[in-house]
Coordinates of C-alpha atoms in Angstrom, one line a residue:
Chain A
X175 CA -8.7 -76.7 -193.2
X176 CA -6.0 -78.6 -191.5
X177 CA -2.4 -79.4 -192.8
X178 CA -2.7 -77.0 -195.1
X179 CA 0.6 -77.9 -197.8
X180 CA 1.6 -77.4 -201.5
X181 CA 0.9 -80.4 -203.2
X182 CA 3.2 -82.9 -203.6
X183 CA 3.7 -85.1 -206.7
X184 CA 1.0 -87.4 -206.1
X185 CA -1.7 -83.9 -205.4
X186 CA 0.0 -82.4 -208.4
X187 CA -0.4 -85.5 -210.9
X188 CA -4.4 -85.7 -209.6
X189 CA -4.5 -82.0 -209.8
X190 CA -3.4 -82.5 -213.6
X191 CA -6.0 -84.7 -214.5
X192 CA -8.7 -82.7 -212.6
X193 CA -11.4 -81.1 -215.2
X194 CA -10.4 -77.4 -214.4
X195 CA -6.1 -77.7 -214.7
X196 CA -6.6 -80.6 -217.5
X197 CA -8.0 -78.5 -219.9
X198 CA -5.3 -75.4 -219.9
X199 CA -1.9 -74.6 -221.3
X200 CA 1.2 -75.2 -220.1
X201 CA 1.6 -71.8 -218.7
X202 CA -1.7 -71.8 -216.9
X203 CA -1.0 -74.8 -215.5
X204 CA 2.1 -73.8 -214.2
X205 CA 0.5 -70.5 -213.0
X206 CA -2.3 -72.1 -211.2
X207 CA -0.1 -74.7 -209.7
X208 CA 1.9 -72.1 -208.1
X209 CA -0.7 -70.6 -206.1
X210 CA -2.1 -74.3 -204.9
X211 CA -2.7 -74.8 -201.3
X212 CA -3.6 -78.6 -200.8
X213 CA -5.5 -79.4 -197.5
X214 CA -7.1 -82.7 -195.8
X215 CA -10.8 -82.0 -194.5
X216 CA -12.4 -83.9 -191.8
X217 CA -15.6 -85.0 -192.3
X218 CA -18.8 -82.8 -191.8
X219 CA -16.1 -79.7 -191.9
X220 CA -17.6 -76.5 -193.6
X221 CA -15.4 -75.2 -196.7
X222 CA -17.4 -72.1 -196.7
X223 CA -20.9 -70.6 -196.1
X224 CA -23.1 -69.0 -198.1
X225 CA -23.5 -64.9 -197.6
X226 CA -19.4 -64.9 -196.5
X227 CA -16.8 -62.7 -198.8
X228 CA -15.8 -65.7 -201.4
X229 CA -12.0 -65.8 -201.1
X230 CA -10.9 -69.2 -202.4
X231 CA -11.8 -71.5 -204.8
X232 CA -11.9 -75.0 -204.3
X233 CA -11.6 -78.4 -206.1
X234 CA -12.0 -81.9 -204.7
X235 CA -9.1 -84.1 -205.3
X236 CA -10.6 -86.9 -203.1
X237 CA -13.4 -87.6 -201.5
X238 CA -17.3 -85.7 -201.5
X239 CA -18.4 -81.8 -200.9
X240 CA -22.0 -81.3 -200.5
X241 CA -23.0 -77.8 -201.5
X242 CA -26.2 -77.0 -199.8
X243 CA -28.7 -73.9 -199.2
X244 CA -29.9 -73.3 -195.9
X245 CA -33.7 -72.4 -195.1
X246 CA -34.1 -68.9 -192.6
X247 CA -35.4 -72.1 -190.0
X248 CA -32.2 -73.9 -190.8
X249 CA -33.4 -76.8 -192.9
X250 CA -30.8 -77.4 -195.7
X251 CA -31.4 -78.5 -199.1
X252 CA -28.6 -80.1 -200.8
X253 CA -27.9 -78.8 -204.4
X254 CA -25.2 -80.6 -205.8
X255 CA -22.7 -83.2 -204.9
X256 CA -19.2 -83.0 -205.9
X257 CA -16.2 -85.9 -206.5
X258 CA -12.8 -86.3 -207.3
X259 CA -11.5 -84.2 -210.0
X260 CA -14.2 -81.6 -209.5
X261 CA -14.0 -78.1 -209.6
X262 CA -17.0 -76.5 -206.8
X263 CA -18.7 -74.6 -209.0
X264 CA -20.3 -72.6 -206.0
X265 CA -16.7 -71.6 -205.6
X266 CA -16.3 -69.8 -208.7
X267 CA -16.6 -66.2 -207.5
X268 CA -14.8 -63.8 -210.0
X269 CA -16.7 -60.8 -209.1
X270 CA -15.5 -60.1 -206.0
X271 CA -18.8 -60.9 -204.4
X272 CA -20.4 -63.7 -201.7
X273 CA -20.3 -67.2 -201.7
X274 CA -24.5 -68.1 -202.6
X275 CA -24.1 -71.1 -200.6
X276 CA -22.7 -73.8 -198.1
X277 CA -19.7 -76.3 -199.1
X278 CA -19.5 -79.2 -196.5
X279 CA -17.3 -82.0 -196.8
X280 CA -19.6 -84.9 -196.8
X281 CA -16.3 -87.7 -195.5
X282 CA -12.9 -87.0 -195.1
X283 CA -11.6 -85.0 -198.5
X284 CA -8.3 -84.0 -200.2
X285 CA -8.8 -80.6 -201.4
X286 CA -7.1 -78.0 -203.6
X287 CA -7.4 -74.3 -202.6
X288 CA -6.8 -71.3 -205.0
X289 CA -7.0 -67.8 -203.9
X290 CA -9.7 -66.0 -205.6
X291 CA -7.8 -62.8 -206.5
X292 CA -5.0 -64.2 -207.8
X293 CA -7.3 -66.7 -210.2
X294 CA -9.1 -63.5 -211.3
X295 CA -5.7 -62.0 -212.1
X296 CA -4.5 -64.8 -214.0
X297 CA -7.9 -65.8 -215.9
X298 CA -7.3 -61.7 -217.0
X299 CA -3.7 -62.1 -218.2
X300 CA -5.2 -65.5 -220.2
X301 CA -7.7 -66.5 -221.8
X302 CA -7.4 -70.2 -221.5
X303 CA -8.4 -70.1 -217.9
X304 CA -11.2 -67.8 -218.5
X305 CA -12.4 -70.4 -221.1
X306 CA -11.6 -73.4 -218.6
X307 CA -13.7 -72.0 -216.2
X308 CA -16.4 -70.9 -218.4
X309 CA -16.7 -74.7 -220.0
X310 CA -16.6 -76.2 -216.3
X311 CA -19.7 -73.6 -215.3
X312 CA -21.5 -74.1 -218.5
X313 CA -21.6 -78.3 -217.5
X314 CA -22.7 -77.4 -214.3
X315 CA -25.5 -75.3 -215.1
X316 CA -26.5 -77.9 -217.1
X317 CA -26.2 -80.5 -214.4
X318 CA -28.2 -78.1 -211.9
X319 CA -30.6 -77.9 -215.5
X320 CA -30.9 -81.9 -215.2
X321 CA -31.4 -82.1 -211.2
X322 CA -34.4 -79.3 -211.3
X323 CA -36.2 -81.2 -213.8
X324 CA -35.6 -84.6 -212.3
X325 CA -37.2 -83.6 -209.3
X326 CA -39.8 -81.6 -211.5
X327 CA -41.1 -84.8 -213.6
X328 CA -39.9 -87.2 -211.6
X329 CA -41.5 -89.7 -208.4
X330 CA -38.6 -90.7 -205.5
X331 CA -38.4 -94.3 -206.8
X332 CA -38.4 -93.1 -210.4
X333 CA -35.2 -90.9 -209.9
X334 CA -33.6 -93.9 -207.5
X335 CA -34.4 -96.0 -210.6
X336 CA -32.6 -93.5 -212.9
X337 CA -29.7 -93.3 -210.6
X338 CA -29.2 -97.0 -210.4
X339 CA -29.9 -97.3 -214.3
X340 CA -27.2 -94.6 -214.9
X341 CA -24.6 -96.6 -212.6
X342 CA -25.2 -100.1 -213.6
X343 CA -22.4 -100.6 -216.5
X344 CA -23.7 -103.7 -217.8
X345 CA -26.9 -102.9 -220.7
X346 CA -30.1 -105.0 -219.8
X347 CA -27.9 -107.6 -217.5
X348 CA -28.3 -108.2 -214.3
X349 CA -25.5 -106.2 -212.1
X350 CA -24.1 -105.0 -208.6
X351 CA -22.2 -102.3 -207.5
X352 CA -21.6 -100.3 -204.8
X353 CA -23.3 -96.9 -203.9
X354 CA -20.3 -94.0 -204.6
X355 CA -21.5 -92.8 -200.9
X356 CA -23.5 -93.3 -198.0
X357 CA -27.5 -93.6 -198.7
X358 CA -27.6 -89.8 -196.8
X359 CA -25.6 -88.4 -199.3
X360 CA -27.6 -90.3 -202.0
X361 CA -31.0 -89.2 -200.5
X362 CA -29.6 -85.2 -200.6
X363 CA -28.4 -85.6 -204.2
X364 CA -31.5 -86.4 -205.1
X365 CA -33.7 -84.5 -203.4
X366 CA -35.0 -86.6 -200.7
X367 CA -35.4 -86.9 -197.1
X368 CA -33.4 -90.1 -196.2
X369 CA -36.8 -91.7 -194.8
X370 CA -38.5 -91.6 -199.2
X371 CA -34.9 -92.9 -200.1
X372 CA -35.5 -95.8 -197.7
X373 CA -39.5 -96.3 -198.9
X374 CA -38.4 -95.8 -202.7
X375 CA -35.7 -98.9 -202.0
X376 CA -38.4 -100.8 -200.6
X377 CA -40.7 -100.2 -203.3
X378 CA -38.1 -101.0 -206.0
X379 CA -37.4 -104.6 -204.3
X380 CA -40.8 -105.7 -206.5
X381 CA -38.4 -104.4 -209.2
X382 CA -35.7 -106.6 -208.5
X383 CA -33.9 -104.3 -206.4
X384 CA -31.6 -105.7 -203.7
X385 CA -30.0 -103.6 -201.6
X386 CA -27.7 -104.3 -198.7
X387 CA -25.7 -101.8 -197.1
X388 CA -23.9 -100.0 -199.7
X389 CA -24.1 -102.9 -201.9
X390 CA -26.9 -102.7 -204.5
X391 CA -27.9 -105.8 -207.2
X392 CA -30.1 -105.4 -210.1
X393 CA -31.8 -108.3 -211.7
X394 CA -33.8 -106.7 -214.0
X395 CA -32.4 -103.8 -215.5
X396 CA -35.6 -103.3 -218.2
X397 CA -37.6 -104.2 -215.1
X398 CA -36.2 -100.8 -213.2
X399 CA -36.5 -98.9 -216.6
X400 CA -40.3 -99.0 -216.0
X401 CA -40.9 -97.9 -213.1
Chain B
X235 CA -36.1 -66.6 -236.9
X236 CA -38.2 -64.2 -238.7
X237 CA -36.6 -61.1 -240.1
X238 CA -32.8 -61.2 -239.3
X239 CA -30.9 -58.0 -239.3
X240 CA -28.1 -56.0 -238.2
X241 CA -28.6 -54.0 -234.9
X242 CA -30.1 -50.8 -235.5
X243 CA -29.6 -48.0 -232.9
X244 CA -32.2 -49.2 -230.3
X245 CA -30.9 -52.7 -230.3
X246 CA -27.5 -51.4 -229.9
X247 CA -28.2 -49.5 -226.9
X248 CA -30.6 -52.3 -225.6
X249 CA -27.3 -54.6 -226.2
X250 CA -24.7 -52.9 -224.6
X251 CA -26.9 -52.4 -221.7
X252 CA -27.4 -56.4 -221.1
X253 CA -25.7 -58.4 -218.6
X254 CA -23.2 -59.8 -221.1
X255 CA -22.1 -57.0 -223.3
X256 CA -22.4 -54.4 -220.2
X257 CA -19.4 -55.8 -218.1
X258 CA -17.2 -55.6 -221.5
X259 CA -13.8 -53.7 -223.0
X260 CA -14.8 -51.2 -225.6
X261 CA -12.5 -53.7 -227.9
X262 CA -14.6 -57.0 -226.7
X263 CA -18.4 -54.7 -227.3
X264 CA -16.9 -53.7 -230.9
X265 CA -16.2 -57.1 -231.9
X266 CA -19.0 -59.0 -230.1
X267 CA -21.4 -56.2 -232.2
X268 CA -19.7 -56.8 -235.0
X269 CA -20.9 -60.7 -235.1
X270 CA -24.3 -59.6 -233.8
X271 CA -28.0 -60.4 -235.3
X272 CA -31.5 -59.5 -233.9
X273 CA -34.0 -61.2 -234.9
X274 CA -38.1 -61.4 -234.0
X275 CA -39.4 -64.4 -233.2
X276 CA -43.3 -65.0 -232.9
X277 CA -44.5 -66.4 -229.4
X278 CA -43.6 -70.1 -229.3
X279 CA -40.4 -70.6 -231.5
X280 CA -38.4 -72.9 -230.9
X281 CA -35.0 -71.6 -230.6
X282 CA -32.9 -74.0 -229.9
X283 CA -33.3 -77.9 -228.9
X284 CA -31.7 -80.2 -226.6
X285 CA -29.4 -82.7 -228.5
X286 CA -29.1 -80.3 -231.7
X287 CA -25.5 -79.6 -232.3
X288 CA -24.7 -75.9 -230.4
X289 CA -24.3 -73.0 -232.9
X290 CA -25.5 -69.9 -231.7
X291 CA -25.3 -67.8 -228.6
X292 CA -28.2 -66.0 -227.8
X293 CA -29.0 -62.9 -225.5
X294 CA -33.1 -61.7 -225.0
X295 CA -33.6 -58.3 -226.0
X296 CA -36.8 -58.0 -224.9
X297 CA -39.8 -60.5 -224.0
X298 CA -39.4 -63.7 -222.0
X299 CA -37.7 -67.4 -223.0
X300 CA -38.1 -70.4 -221.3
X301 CA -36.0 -72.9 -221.1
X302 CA -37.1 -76.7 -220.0
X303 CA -36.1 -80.4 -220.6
X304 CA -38.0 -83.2 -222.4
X305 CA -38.7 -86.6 -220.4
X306 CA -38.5 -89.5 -223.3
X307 CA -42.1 -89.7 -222.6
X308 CA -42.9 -85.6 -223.7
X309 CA -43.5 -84.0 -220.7
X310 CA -41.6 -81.3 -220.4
X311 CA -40.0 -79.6 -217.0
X312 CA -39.3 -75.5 -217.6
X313 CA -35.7 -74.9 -215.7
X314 CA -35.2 -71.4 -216.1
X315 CA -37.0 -68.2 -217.7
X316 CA -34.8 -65.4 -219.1
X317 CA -36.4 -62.0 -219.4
X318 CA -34.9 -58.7 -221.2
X319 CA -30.8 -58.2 -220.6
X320 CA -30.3 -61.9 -219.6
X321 CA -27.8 -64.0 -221.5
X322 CA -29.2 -67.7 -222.3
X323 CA -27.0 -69.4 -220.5
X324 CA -28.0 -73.0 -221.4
X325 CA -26.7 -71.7 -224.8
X326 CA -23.0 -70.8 -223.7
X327 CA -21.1 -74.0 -225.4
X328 CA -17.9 -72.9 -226.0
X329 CA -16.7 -76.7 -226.8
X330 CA -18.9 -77.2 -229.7
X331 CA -20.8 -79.7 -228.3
X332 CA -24.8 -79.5 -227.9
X333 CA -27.7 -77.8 -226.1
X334 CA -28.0 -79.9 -223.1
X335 CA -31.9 -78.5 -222.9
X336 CA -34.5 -76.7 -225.3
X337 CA -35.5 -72.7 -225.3
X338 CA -38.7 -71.5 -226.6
X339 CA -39.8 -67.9 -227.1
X340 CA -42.6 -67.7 -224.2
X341 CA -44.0 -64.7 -225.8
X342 CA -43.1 -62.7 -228.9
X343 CA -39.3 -62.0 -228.0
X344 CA -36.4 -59.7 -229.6
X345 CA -33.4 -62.0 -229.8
X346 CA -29.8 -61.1 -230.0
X347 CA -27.6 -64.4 -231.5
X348 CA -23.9 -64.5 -232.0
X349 CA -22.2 -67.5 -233.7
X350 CA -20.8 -69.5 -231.6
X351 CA -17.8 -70.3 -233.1
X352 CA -16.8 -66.6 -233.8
X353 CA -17.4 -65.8 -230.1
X354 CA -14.9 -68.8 -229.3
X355 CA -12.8 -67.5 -231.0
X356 CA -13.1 -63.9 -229.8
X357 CA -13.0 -65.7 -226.0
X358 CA -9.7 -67.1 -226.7
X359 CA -8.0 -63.6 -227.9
X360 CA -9.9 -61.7 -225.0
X361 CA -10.0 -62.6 -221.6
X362 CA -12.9 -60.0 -220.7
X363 CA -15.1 -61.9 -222.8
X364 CA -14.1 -65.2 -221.5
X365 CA -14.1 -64.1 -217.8
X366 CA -18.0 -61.8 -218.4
X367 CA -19.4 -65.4 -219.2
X368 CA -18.0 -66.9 -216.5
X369 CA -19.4 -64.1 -214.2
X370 CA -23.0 -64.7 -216.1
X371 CA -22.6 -68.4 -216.1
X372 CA -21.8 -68.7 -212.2
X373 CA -24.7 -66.1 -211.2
X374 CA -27.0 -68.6 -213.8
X375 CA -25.6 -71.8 -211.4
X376 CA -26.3 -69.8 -208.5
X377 CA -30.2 -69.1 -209.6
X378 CA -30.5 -72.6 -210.5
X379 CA -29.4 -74.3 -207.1
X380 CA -32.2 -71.3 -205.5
X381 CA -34.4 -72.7 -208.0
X382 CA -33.5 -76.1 -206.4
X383 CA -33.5 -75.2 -203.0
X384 CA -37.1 -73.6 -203.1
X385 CA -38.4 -77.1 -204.7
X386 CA -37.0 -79.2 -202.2
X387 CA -37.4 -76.9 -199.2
X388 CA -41.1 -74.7 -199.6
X389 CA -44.6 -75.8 -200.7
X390 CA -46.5 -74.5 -203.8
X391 CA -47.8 -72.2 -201.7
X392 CA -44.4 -71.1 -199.9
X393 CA -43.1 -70.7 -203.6
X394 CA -46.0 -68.7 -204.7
X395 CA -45.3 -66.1 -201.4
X396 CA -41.9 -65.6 -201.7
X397 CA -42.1 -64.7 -205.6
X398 CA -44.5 -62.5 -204.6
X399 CA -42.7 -61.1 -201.9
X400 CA -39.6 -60.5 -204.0
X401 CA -41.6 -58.8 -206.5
X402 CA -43.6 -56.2 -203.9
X403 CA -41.5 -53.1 -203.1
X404 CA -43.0 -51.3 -200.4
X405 CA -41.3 -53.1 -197.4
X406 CA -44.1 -54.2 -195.1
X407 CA -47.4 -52.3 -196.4
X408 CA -50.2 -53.1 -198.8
X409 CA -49.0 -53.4 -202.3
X410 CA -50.4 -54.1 -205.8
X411 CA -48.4 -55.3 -209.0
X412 CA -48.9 -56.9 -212.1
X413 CA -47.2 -60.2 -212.7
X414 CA -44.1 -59.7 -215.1
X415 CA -45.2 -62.8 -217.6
X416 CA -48.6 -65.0 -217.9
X417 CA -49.4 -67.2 -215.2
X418 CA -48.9 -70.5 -217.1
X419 CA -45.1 -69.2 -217.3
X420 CA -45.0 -68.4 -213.8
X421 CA -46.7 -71.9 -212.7
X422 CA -43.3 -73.2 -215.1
X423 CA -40.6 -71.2 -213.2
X424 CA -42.2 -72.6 -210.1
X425 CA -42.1 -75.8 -211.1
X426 CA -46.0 -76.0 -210.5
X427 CA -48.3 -77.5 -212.6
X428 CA -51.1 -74.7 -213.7
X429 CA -53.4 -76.3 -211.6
X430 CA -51.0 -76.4 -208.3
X431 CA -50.3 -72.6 -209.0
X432 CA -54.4 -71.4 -209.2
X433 CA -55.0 -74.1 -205.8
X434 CA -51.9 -71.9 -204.3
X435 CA -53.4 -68.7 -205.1
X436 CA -57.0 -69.5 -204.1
X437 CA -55.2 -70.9 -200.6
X438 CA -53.4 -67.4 -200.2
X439 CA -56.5 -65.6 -200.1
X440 CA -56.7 -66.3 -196.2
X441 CA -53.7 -64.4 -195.8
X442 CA -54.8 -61.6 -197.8
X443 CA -53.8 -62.2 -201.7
X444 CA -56.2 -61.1 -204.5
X445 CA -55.6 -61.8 -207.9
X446 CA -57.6 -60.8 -210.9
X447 CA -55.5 -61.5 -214.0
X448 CA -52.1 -60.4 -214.2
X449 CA -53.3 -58.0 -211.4
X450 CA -52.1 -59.1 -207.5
X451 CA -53.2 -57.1 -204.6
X452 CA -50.9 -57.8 -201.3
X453 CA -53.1 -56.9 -198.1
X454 CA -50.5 -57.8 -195.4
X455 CA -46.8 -58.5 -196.6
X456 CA -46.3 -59.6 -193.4
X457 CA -48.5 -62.5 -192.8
X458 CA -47.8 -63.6 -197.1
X459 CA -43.8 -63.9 -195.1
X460 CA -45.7 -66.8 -192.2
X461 CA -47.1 -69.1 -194.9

C-alpha cells in the first residue's frame, strides 16, 4: 500500500460512519481507531491473496475491492464487490489462519488497515466488537446467499434486469443513472464474462434499455421487470 | 418441531463437540447449554423461512439441512447444506431482524435451537461467544464464495469431479464411497438441476466413474482431476 498514514479528520469522520466502527461503543471506537493505518491504493493493486497468512483487516473508505478466487489455470471468478464504508469480509480472519481469497482494488481506493492480532485482542477484551463483526459477517453471508442463487435461477439479462431494477430509484417511472463502476466490474459482480454483459445489454434494448457509456435510461421499468 | 426437550447426555456430548460450542469457555458452554433444546424433526420441516422475523438459533445434531432461496415465481435455489456439528449460519441474527433465506430438514434431522435473544444477550457479556460466531460465520462466507467460484468457474461435470475428488481418500488409487446425502441433495449443493447431475454422471463414465445408488466407484482419480 503506498502512503501508508493515520487518518486524518476527514478518514476518521468516514471511518465513523463506516458499518464496522458505526456500530460500537465509544471505547471500541477509540480502540480501533488507535490501531488505524489509512492507505491510498492504485488501481488493479492486490490487498492480499488467497492461501497467504491473514494479517490485516481491511475496509474501503473510497472507492471498489473486488474479492476474487482464482482457478489452478488462473481464471478468476469474482465473488463479491465491495464500496465505501465496507468492511472486506474476506478479511475477517480471527483464527489466526489464511486469507481464502484475493482482494484487488478494482480503481484507485482509500483504505483502512487494522492489524489482525491486535483486532482479535480487542474483540476479546469486548464484546461489542465481537458482535460488530459478527452482524457485518452475518449480512454478508447473506449477500454471498443472494449472489449464489441469482446466478442459480437466474438468465444474464434477467440478473442485468434485477440490477438495473434495484438501482433505478424512481417506482414504475422512466429513469437514468449512472453505473456505480465500469461495465467489467459490473459483468464480475454478477457473474459474467464481460462479452454476456454486452449481449444481455443488447437484448434488453427491446426492453427499453438504453445504455451509453456508464450512462443507463430506463423507459419501462414494468417492461424490465418481465424479462 | 416434534418432541422438544432438554439435552440428554448424548446430545450434550454431540453439542459440545460441534463447531460452535467446541471453540467455547467452560462459562460460555454452561450457559449456552443452559438455553439449549433438541428437538426431532421429520424429513422436510420447515425450520425456519425467509422474511419470518429471526427467533431462534439453530445447530444440526445430526442429519442434513438445506438451506435455499425462493424466486417470487417458486423456484427455489438450495445455497448451502449443513450436515452434523455445523452451526446454521443463515440463522445467526444477532440484530433481531429476519431470516434472509429458508432451511428445511433434508432428511429426518436432530436439531439443537437456542433463542436468539438469550444468546444476544449472552454475546454481549462474553466475548468468546461473540468472537466463536464470528469464526463460524467467516468460515460459512468463505464456503459460500467457493460455492460461487465453482459455479461461475467449472461445468456440471467439473463440479461433479471435484466433489468427488474431495470426498475420495486414497490419494491417486481406485476408490469407492457412498455419497454422504441423496443425490437430489447433492444435485442442490451443486447447484444442478437433477437432471444436469444424472447427464454429469452418465458423462463421467468415460473417465472411469460408476455409480449404482449412493454407491460411487472411482477407477482413476487421476483422469476424474483432467475433466
Amino acid at each position: 500500500m503506498n502512503r501508508l498514514m493515520k487518518p486524518g479528520i476527514r478518514e476518521r469522520e468516514t471511518l465513523l460512519n463506516s458499518g464496522l466502527l458505526a456500530a460500537l461503543g465509544v471505547e471500541s471506537v477509540a480502540a480501533m481507531m488507535e490501531i488505524a493505518v489509512i492507505g491510498n491504493l492504485p488501481a488493479r493493486q492486490i490487498l492480499f491473496r488467497e492461501g497467504e497468512p491473514a494479517d490485516l483487516l481491511h475496509c474501503v473508505l473510497s472507492g471498489y475491492v473486488r474479492v476474487y478466487k482464482l482457478d489452478p489455470d488462473g481464471r478468476e471468478a469474482d465473488v463479491e464487490l465491495y464500496g465505501p464504508g465496507d468492511l472486506i469480509g474476506a478479511s475477517v480472519v480471527l483464527d489466526g489462519g489464511r486469507y481464502t481469497a484475493t482482494a484487488q482494488a478494482a480503481e484507485p481506493a482509500l483504505i483502512a488497515r487494522f492489524d489482525l492480532k491486535r483486532v482479535r485482542d480487542i474483540a476479546n477484551r469486548r464484546p461489542d466488537l465481537a458482535v460488530a463483526l459478527t452482524h457485518a459477517l452475518s449480512a454478508q453471508l447473506a449477500k454471498a446467499f443472494a449472489s449464489l442463487a441469482n446466478d442459480r435461477l437466474h438468465t444474464a439479462p434477467q440478473r442485468v434486469a434485477r440490477f438495473l431494477l434495484a438501482h433505478c430509484i424512481v417506482e414504475g417511472k422512466p429513469a437514468s443513472f449512472r453505473l456505480p463502476y465500469q461495465k467489467s466490474l459490473l459483468a464480475g459482480k454478477l457473474g459474467l464474462a464481460p462479452e454476456a454483459l454486452s449481449r444481455a445489454f443488447s437484448m434488453l434494448r427491446g426492453y427499453g434499455v438504453n445504455v451509453r457509456g456508464r450512462l443507463v435510461h430506463i423507459n419501462d421499468p414494468e417492461a424490465l421487470r418481465r424479462v
